[in-house]
Short mmCIF file of N, CA and C in Angstrom, two decimals:
data_model
loop_
_atom_site.label_atom_id
_atom_site.label_comp_id
_atom_site.label_asym_id
_atom_site.label_seq_id
_atom_site.Cartn_x
_atom_site.Cartn_y
_atom_site.Cartn_z
N UNK U 1 46.55 -9.73 101.41
CA UNK U 1 45.73 -8.81 100.64
C UNK U 1 45.49 -9.39 99.26
N UNK U 2 44.23 -9.44 98.86
CA UNK U 2 43.83 -9.90 97.52
C UNK U 2 43.20 -8.73 96.77
N UNK U 3 43.25 -8.81 95.44
CA UNK U 3 42.66 -7.76 94.61
C UNK U 3 41.74 -8.41 93.58
N UNK U 4 40.63 -7.74 93.34
CA UNK U 4 39.63 -8.26 92.41
C UNK U 4 39.27 -7.18 91.40
N UNK U 5 39.31 -7.56 90.13
CA UNK U 5 38.88 -6.69 89.04
C UNK U 5 37.62 -7.29 88.43
N UNK U 6 36.58 -6.49 88.33
CA UNK U 6 35.35 -6.92 87.67
C UNK U 6 35.19 -6.12 86.40
N UNK U 7 35.05 -6.80 85.27
CA UNK U 7 34.87 -6.13 83.99
C UNK U 7 33.58 -6.61 83.35
N UNK U 8 32.74 -5.65 83.02
CA UNK U 8 31.54 -5.99 82.24
C UNK U 8 31.96 -6.11 80.78
N UNK U 9 31.40 -7.07 80.06
CA UNK U 9 31.73 -7.23 78.65
C UNK U 9 31.50 -5.91 77.91
N UNK U 10 32.19 -5.75 76.81
CA UNK U 10 32.05 -4.54 75.99
C UNK U 10 30.70 -4.57 75.26
N UNK U 11 30.39 -3.48 74.59
CA UNK U 11 29.09 -3.29 73.92
C UNK U 11 28.83 -4.38 72.88
N UNK U 12 27.67 -5.02 73.00
CA UNK U 12 27.32 -6.09 72.08
C UNK U 12 26.44 -5.59 70.94
N UNK U 13 26.33 -6.44 69.94
CA UNK U 13 25.56 -6.10 68.75
C UNK U 13 24.23 -6.84 68.79
N UNK U 14 23.15 -6.07 68.86
CA UNK U 14 21.82 -6.65 68.94
C UNK U 14 21.23 -6.94 67.56
N UNK U 15 21.93 -6.56 66.51
CA UNK U 15 21.37 -6.68 65.16
C UNK U 15 22.10 -7.69 64.28
N UNK U 16 22.62 -8.75 64.87
CA UNK U 16 23.38 -9.72 64.08
C UNK U 16 22.57 -10.93 63.68
N UNK U 17 21.42 -11.08 64.26
CA UNK U 17 20.63 -12.28 63.99
C UNK U 17 21.14 -13.49 64.74
N UNK U 18 21.89 -13.26 65.84
CA UNK U 18 22.40 -14.37 66.64
C UNK U 18 21.22 -15.24 67.09
N UNK U 19 21.41 -16.53 67.13
CA UNK U 19 20.36 -17.47 67.49
C UNK U 19 19.94 -17.39 68.95
N UNK U 20 20.83 -16.88 69.81
CA UNK U 20 20.52 -16.79 71.24
C UNK U 20 21.30 -15.65 71.86
N UNK U 21 20.90 -15.28 73.07
CA UNK U 21 21.62 -14.25 73.82
C UNK U 21 23.07 -14.68 74.05
N UNK U 22 23.27 -15.96 74.31
CA UNK U 22 24.60 -16.50 74.57
C UNK U 22 25.53 -16.30 73.37
N UNK U 23 24.99 -16.27 72.18
CA UNK U 23 25.79 -16.17 70.95
C UNK U 23 25.93 -14.74 70.42
N UNK U 24 25.39 -13.75 71.13
CA UNK U 24 25.47 -12.37 70.64
C UNK U 24 26.90 -11.85 70.70
N UNK U 25 27.43 -11.31 69.57
CA UNK U 25 28.82 -10.83 69.52
C UNK U 25 28.94 -9.35 69.92
N UNK U 26 30.16 -8.86 69.93
CA UNK U 26 30.42 -7.44 70.16
C UNK U 26 30.14 -6.65 68.90
N UNK U 27 29.79 -5.38 69.08
CA UNK U 27 29.71 -4.50 67.93
C UNK U 27 31.06 -3.80 67.75
N UNK U 28 31.16 -2.95 66.76
CA UNK U 28 32.43 -2.29 66.46
C UNK U 28 32.92 -1.44 67.63
N UNK U 29 32.01 -0.67 68.24
CA UNK U 29 32.38 0.15 69.40
C UNK U 29 32.89 -0.73 70.53
N UNK U 30 32.21 -1.84 70.76
CA UNK U 30 32.61 -2.77 71.82
C UNK U 30 34.00 -3.33 71.58
N UNK U 31 34.32 -3.64 70.35
CA UNK U 31 35.65 -4.16 70.03
C UNK U 31 36.73 -3.14 70.39
N UNK U 32 36.50 -1.89 70.03
CA UNK U 32 37.47 -0.84 70.36
C UNK U 32 37.58 -0.61 71.86
N UNK U 33 36.43 -0.64 72.56
CA UNK U 33 36.44 -0.44 74.01
C UNK U 33 37.20 -1.56 74.73
N UNK U 34 37.02 -2.79 74.29
CA UNK U 34 37.73 -3.92 74.92
C UNK U 34 39.24 -3.74 74.76
N UNK U 35 39.67 -3.33 73.59
CA UNK U 35 41.10 -3.09 73.37
C UNK U 35 41.60 -1.94 74.23
N UNK U 36 40.83 -0.85 74.31
CA UNK U 36 41.23 0.30 75.13
C UNK U 36 41.42 -0.08 76.59
N UNK U 37 40.51 -0.92 77.09
CA UNK U 37 40.62 -1.32 78.50
C UNK U 37 41.83 -2.22 78.72
N UNK U 38 42.17 -3.03 77.74
CA UNK U 38 43.39 -3.84 77.85
C UNK U 38 44.63 -2.96 77.91
N UNK U 39 44.68 -1.99 77.03
CA UNK U 39 45.81 -1.05 77.01
C UNK U 39 45.88 -0.27 78.33
N UNK U 40 44.71 0.17 78.82
CA UNK U 40 44.65 0.94 80.06
C UNK U 40 45.21 0.14 81.24
N UNK U 41 44.75 -1.10 81.42
CA UNK U 41 45.24 -1.88 82.56
C UNK U 41 46.73 -2.17 82.45
N UNK U 42 47.20 -2.37 81.24
CA UNK U 42 48.64 -2.59 81.06
C UNK U 42 49.42 -1.33 81.45
N UNK U 43 48.94 -0.18 81.03
CA UNK U 43 49.63 1.08 81.29
C UNK U 43 49.68 1.43 82.78
N UNK U 44 48.65 1.07 83.53
CA UNK U 44 48.65 1.38 84.97
C UNK U 44 49.16 0.21 85.81
N UNK U 45 49.69 -0.82 85.13
CA UNK U 45 50.29 -1.98 85.79
C UNK U 45 49.31 -2.68 86.75
N UNK U 46 48.12 -2.97 86.23
CA UNK U 46 47.09 -3.63 87.02
C UNK U 46 46.67 -4.96 86.40
N UNK U 47 47.60 -5.66 85.82
CA UNK U 47 47.27 -6.92 85.16
C UNK U 47 46.95 -8.00 86.19
N UNK U 48 45.90 -8.76 85.92
CA UNK U 48 45.55 -9.85 86.83
C UNK U 48 46.50 -11.03 86.70
N UNK U 49 46.49 -11.88 87.73
CA UNK U 49 47.24 -13.14 87.69
C UNK U 49 46.38 -14.25 87.07
N UNK U 50 45.07 -14.05 87.14
CA UNK U 50 44.13 -15.10 86.75
C UNK U 50 42.86 -14.42 86.26
N UNK U 51 42.23 -14.96 85.20
CA UNK U 51 41.00 -14.38 84.66
C UNK U 51 39.92 -15.47 84.53
N UNK U 52 38.73 -15.16 85.05
CA UNK U 52 37.54 -15.96 84.80
C UNK U 52 36.72 -15.22 83.76
N UNK U 53 36.20 -15.97 82.77
CA UNK U 53 35.39 -15.37 81.71
C UNK U 53 34.11 -16.17 81.54
N UNK U 54 33.00 -15.46 81.43
CA UNK U 54 31.73 -16.10 81.11
C UNK U 54 31.87 -16.82 79.77
N UNK U 55 31.04 -17.81 79.57
CA UNK U 55 31.08 -18.59 78.32
C UNK U 55 30.39 -17.90 77.15
N UNK U 56 29.70 -16.79 77.37
CA UNK U 56 28.98 -16.11 76.28
C UNK U 56 29.97 -15.55 75.25
N UNK U 57 29.52 -15.50 74.01
CA UNK U 57 30.38 -15.05 72.91
C UNK U 57 30.92 -13.64 73.15
N UNK U 58 30.09 -12.71 73.62
CA UNK U 58 30.53 -11.32 73.80
C UNK U 58 31.58 -11.18 74.91
N UNK U 59 31.50 -12.03 75.93
CA UNK U 59 32.55 -11.98 76.96
C UNK U 59 33.83 -12.62 76.46
N UNK U 60 33.70 -13.68 75.68
CA UNK U 60 34.88 -14.33 75.09
C UNK U 60 35.59 -13.35 74.16
N UNK U 61 34.82 -12.64 73.34
CA UNK U 61 35.44 -11.65 72.44
C UNK U 61 36.06 -10.50 73.23
N UNK U 62 35.38 -10.06 74.28
CA UNK U 62 35.94 -8.99 75.13
C UNK U 62 37.29 -9.44 75.68
N UNK U 63 37.32 -10.66 76.22
CA UNK U 63 38.58 -11.18 76.75
C UNK U 63 39.66 -11.23 75.68
N UNK U 64 39.35 -11.80 74.52
CA UNK U 64 40.36 -11.97 73.47
C UNK U 64 40.96 -10.63 73.04
N UNK U 65 40.11 -9.63 72.84
CA UNK U 65 40.60 -8.31 72.43
C UNK U 65 41.37 -7.63 73.56
N UNK U 66 40.84 -7.74 74.78
CA UNK U 66 41.51 -7.18 75.95
C UNK U 66 42.88 -7.82 76.14
N UNK U 67 42.94 -9.14 76.08
CA UNK U 67 44.19 -9.87 76.31
C UNK U 67 45.23 -9.55 75.24
N UNK U 68 44.80 -9.46 73.99
CA UNK U 68 45.74 -9.14 72.92
C UNK U 68 46.34 -7.76 73.12
N UNK U 69 45.50 -6.79 73.42
CA UNK U 69 45.99 -5.41 73.57
C UNK U 69 46.83 -5.23 74.84
N UNK U 70 46.48 -5.96 75.90
CA UNK U 70 47.22 -5.83 77.16
C UNK U 70 48.45 -6.73 77.21
N UNK U 71 48.54 -7.64 76.25
CA UNK U 71 49.63 -8.63 76.20
C UNK U 71 49.57 -9.59 77.40
N UNK U 72 48.36 -9.86 77.85
CA UNK U 72 48.15 -10.77 78.97
C UNK U 72 48.54 -12.18 78.58
N UNK U 73 49.33 -12.82 79.43
CA UNK U 73 49.78 -14.19 79.17
C UNK U 73 49.51 -15.11 80.34
N UNK U 74 48.66 -14.67 81.26
CA UNK U 74 48.36 -15.47 82.43
C UNK U 74 47.28 -16.51 82.16
N UNK U 75 46.77 -17.06 83.22
CA UNK U 75 45.77 -18.11 83.14
C UNK U 75 44.38 -17.53 82.93
N UNK U 76 43.62 -18.17 82.05
CA UNK U 76 42.22 -17.80 81.82
C UNK U 76 41.37 -19.07 81.87
N UNK U 77 40.23 -18.97 82.55
CA UNK U 77 39.31 -20.10 82.65
C UNK U 77 37.92 -19.61 82.27
N UNK U 78 37.29 -20.32 81.35
CA UNK U 78 35.92 -20.01 80.95
C UNK U 78 34.97 -20.80 81.84
N UNK U 79 33.98 -20.10 82.38
CA UNK U 79 32.99 -20.75 83.24
C UNK U 79 31.59 -20.32 82.84
N UNK U 80 30.75 -21.26 82.58
CA UNK U 80 29.35 -20.96 82.29
C UNK U 80 28.67 -20.35 83.51
N UNK U 81 29.19 -20.64 84.70
CA UNK U 81 28.61 -20.11 85.94
C UNK U 81 28.63 -18.58 86.00
N UNK U 82 29.42 -17.94 85.15
CA UNK U 82 29.45 -16.47 85.13
C UNK U 82 28.50 -15.90 84.07
N UNK U 83 27.67 -16.76 83.47
CA UNK U 83 26.65 -16.33 82.52
C UNK U 83 25.28 -16.59 83.14
N UNK U 84 24.40 -15.61 83.11
CA UNK U 84 23.05 -15.72 83.67
C UNK U 84 23.07 -16.31 85.08
N UNK U 85 23.84 -15.69 85.94
CA UNK U 85 23.95 -16.19 87.30
C UNK U 85 23.53 -15.10 88.29
N UNK U 86 24.01 -15.21 89.51
CA UNK U 86 23.66 -14.27 90.56
C UNK U 86 24.93 -13.79 91.26
N UNK U 87 24.78 -12.76 92.05
CA UNK U 87 25.90 -12.25 92.83
C UNK U 87 26.41 -13.33 93.78
N UNK U 88 25.50 -14.09 94.35
CA UNK U 88 25.89 -15.18 95.25
C UNK U 88 26.72 -16.24 94.51
N UNK U 89 26.36 -16.52 93.26
CA UNK U 89 27.13 -17.48 92.47
C UNK U 89 28.52 -16.93 92.13
N UNK U 90 28.62 -15.64 91.82
CA UNK U 90 29.93 -15.04 91.58
C UNK U 90 30.79 -15.18 92.83
N UNK U 91 30.21 -14.85 93.98
CA UNK U 91 30.93 -14.95 95.25
C UNK U 91 31.40 -16.38 95.49
N UNK U 92 30.53 -17.34 95.25
CA UNK U 92 30.88 -18.74 95.44
C UNK U 92 32.02 -19.18 94.52
N UNK U 93 31.93 -18.84 93.24
CA UNK U 93 32.95 -19.24 92.27
C UNK U 93 34.32 -18.66 92.64
N UNK U 94 34.35 -17.37 92.96
CA UNK U 94 35.62 -16.72 93.27
C UNK U 94 36.19 -17.23 94.59
N UNK U 95 35.34 -17.43 95.58
CA UNK U 95 35.83 -17.89 96.89
C UNK U 95 36.34 -19.32 96.83
N UNK U 96 35.99 -20.07 95.79
CA UNK U 96 36.51 -21.43 95.63
C UNK U 96 37.86 -21.46 94.93
N UNK U 97 38.33 -20.31 94.45
CA UNK U 97 39.62 -20.28 93.76
C UNK U 97 40.72 -20.66 94.75
N UNK U 98 41.48 -21.67 94.43
CA UNK U 98 42.53 -22.12 95.34
C UNK U 98 43.92 -22.03 94.74
N UNK U 99 44.05 -21.27 93.66
CA UNK U 99 45.36 -21.07 93.06
C UNK U 99 46.11 -19.98 93.81
N UNK U 100 47.28 -19.67 93.34
CA UNK U 100 48.12 -18.68 93.99
C UNK U 100 47.86 -17.26 93.54
N UNK U 101 46.79 -17.01 92.83
CA UNK U 101 46.53 -15.67 92.29
C UNK U 101 46.23 -14.66 93.40
N UNK U 102 46.91 -13.53 93.32
CA UNK U 102 46.62 -12.44 94.24
C UNK U 102 45.64 -11.44 93.63
N UNK U 103 45.62 -11.36 92.30
CA UNK U 103 44.71 -10.45 91.61
C UNK U 103 43.93 -11.24 90.57
N UNK U 104 42.63 -11.34 90.78
CA UNK U 104 41.74 -12.06 89.87
C UNK U 104 40.87 -11.06 89.13
N UNK U 105 40.61 -11.37 87.87
CA UNK U 105 39.68 -10.58 87.07
C UNK U 105 38.53 -11.48 86.64
N UNK U 106 37.32 -10.93 86.66
CA UNK U 106 36.14 -11.62 86.16
C UNK U 106 35.56 -10.77 85.04
N UNK U 107 35.32 -11.37 83.88
CA UNK U 107 34.65 -10.69 82.78
C UNK U 107 33.26 -11.32 82.66
N UNK U 108 32.25 -10.50 82.97
CA UNK U 108 30.90 -11.02 83.04
C UNK U 108 29.85 -10.04 82.54
N UNK U 109 28.68 -10.10 83.14
CA UNK U 109 27.47 -9.46 82.62
C UNK U 109 26.74 -8.64 83.68
N UNK U 110 25.95 -7.70 83.20
CA UNK U 110 24.97 -7.03 84.04
C UNK U 110 23.65 -7.81 83.95
N UNK U 111 22.82 -7.76 84.95
CA UNK U 111 22.91 -6.92 86.13
C UNK U 111 23.77 -7.51 87.24
N UNK U 112 24.32 -8.69 87.01
CA UNK U 112 25.07 -9.37 88.07
C UNK U 112 26.31 -8.58 88.50
N UNK U 113 27.00 -7.92 87.56
CA UNK U 113 28.18 -7.14 87.95
C UNK U 113 27.81 -6.06 88.97
N UNK U 114 26.71 -5.35 88.69
CA UNK U 114 26.26 -4.31 89.62
C UNK U 114 25.86 -4.92 90.96
N UNK U 115 25.16 -6.03 90.91
CA UNK U 115 24.71 -6.69 92.14
C UNK U 115 25.89 -7.22 92.96
N UNK U 116 26.87 -7.82 92.27
CA UNK U 116 28.03 -8.36 92.98
C UNK U 116 28.88 -7.24 93.58
N UNK U 117 29.11 -6.17 92.82
CA UNK U 117 29.86 -5.02 93.35
C UNK U 117 29.14 -4.45 94.57
N UNK U 118 27.83 -4.35 94.51
CA UNK U 118 27.06 -3.86 95.66
C UNK U 118 27.20 -4.79 96.85
N UNK U 119 27.18 -6.09 96.58
CA UNK U 119 27.32 -7.08 97.65
C UNK U 119 28.68 -6.94 98.35
N UNK U 120 29.73 -6.72 97.58
CA UNK U 120 31.06 -6.56 98.17
C UNK U 120 31.16 -5.27 99.00
N UNK U 121 30.45 -4.22 98.55
CA UNK U 121 30.47 -2.93 99.27
C UNK U 121 29.56 -2.91 100.48
N UNK U 122 28.34 -3.38 100.30
CA UNK U 122 27.30 -3.11 101.30
C UNK U 122 26.68 -4.34 101.94
N UNK U 123 27.07 -5.51 101.52
CA UNK U 123 26.48 -6.77 101.96
C UNK U 123 25.08 -6.97 101.41
N UNK U 124 24.65 -6.12 100.48
CA UNK U 124 23.34 -6.26 99.85
C UNK U 124 23.54 -6.28 98.33
N UNK U 125 22.76 -7.10 97.63
CA UNK U 125 22.93 -7.21 96.19
C UNK U 125 22.42 -6.01 95.42
N UNK U 126 21.55 -5.22 96.01
CA UNK U 126 20.95 -4.12 95.25
C UNK U 126 21.37 -2.80 95.84
N UNK U 127 22.18 -2.08 95.10
CA UNK U 127 22.66 -0.77 95.52
C UNK U 127 22.53 0.20 94.37
N UNK U 128 23.37 1.21 94.39
CA UNK U 128 23.30 2.22 93.34
C UNK U 128 24.54 2.22 92.46
N UNK U 129 25.19 1.09 92.35
CA UNK U 129 26.38 0.99 91.51
C UNK U 129 25.94 0.80 90.06
N UNK U 130 26.54 1.58 89.17
CA UNK U 130 26.22 1.51 87.74
C UNK U 130 27.44 0.95 87.02
N UNK U 131 27.22 -0.04 86.17
CA UNK U 131 28.30 -0.72 85.47
C UNK U 131 28.07 -0.64 83.97
N UNK U 132 28.55 0.41 83.29
CA UNK U 132 28.39 0.48 81.84
C UNK U 132 29.24 -0.60 81.14
N UNK U 133 28.97 -0.80 79.86
CA UNK U 133 29.74 -1.79 79.11
C UNK U 133 31.23 -1.43 79.13
N UNK U 134 32.06 -2.44 79.23
CA UNK U 134 33.53 -2.36 79.26
C UNK U 134 34.08 -1.69 80.51
N UNK U 135 33.23 -1.38 81.49
CA UNK U 135 33.71 -0.78 82.74
C UNK U 135 34.48 -1.81 83.56
N UNK U 136 35.43 -1.32 84.33
CA UNK U 136 36.20 -2.18 85.24
C UNK U 136 36.14 -1.57 86.63
N UNK U 137 35.82 -2.41 87.61
CA UNK U 137 35.84 -2.01 89.01
C UNK U 137 37.01 -2.72 89.68
N UNK U 138 37.67 -2.01 90.59
CA UNK U 138 38.82 -2.56 91.31
C UNK U 138 38.48 -2.64 92.80
N UNK U 139 38.76 -3.78 93.41
CA UNK U 139 38.55 -3.97 94.84
C UNK U 139 39.86 -4.43 95.47
N UNK U 140 40.29 -3.73 96.49
CA UNK U 140 41.40 -4.16 97.32
C UNK U 140 40.77 -4.81 98.55
N UNK U 141 41.03 -6.07 98.74
CA UNK U 141 40.31 -6.86 99.75
C UNK U 141 41.22 -7.24 100.92
N UNK U 142 40.80 -6.97 102.13
CA UNK U 142 41.61 -7.31 103.30
C UNK U 142 41.45 -8.78 103.70
N UNK U 143 41.78 -9.66 102.76
CA UNK U 143 41.69 -11.10 103.01
C UNK U 143 43.02 -11.73 102.60
N UNK U 144 43.33 -12.87 103.19
CA UNK U 144 44.57 -13.58 102.88
C UNK U 144 44.37 -14.71 101.87
N UNK U 145 43.15 -15.23 101.80
CA UNK U 145 42.84 -16.30 100.86
C UNK U 145 41.45 -16.06 100.31
N UNK U 146 41.22 -16.54 99.08
CA UNK U 146 39.96 -16.28 98.40
C UNK U 146 38.77 -16.88 99.14
N UNK U 147 38.99 -17.93 99.88
CA UNK U 147 37.88 -18.53 100.63
C UNK U 147 37.35 -17.60 101.72
N UNK U 148 38.10 -16.54 102.05
CA UNK U 148 37.65 -15.55 103.03
C UNK U 148 36.78 -14.47 102.42
N UNK U 149 36.61 -14.48 101.11
CA UNK U 149 35.78 -13.47 100.44
C UNK U 149 34.33 -13.60 100.93
N UNK U 150 33.77 -12.47 101.33
CA UNK U 150 32.41 -12.48 101.85
C UNK U 150 31.73 -11.14 101.57
N UNK U 151 30.40 -11.10 101.70
CA UNK U 151 29.71 -9.82 101.53
C UNK U 151 30.30 -8.75 102.45
N UNK U 152 30.47 -7.56 101.91
CA UNK U 152 31.04 -6.47 102.68
C UNK U 152 32.56 -6.46 102.73
N UNK U 153 33.20 -7.39 102.02
CA UNK U 153 34.68 -7.44 102.03
C UNK U 153 35.29 -6.15 101.56
#
């Protein structure tokens, strides 16, 4: 049995004058939300063994605040593949994980989070799943290894 946590980055700040979407930071509300979600996962004992984070500034900040508040000390890997990608790319990246992690967390972006969650539920990328900022979805997967992850898992 494997477990997957999907977290959308916390609320970003559109008024910072960032040079690109990739460089857009969190706003004050987003900073607090990222910390709250870290505290929440720690309190319910749902800490991941391994975390993938998009390379965008807002996901990096979400991770840093989440990790500090949750006291996470596990492995984290930054991947550009989790920025401006597709549900199929998320599936590919996670299914290639060959470490010993039983619970993986991905901190990424919409609309891909909604599409990927729909793909895991329904085998279709477009469903009615809504992923607000800083939301976390939990999946208990009936697979023994990450390479078995597939649509509808």
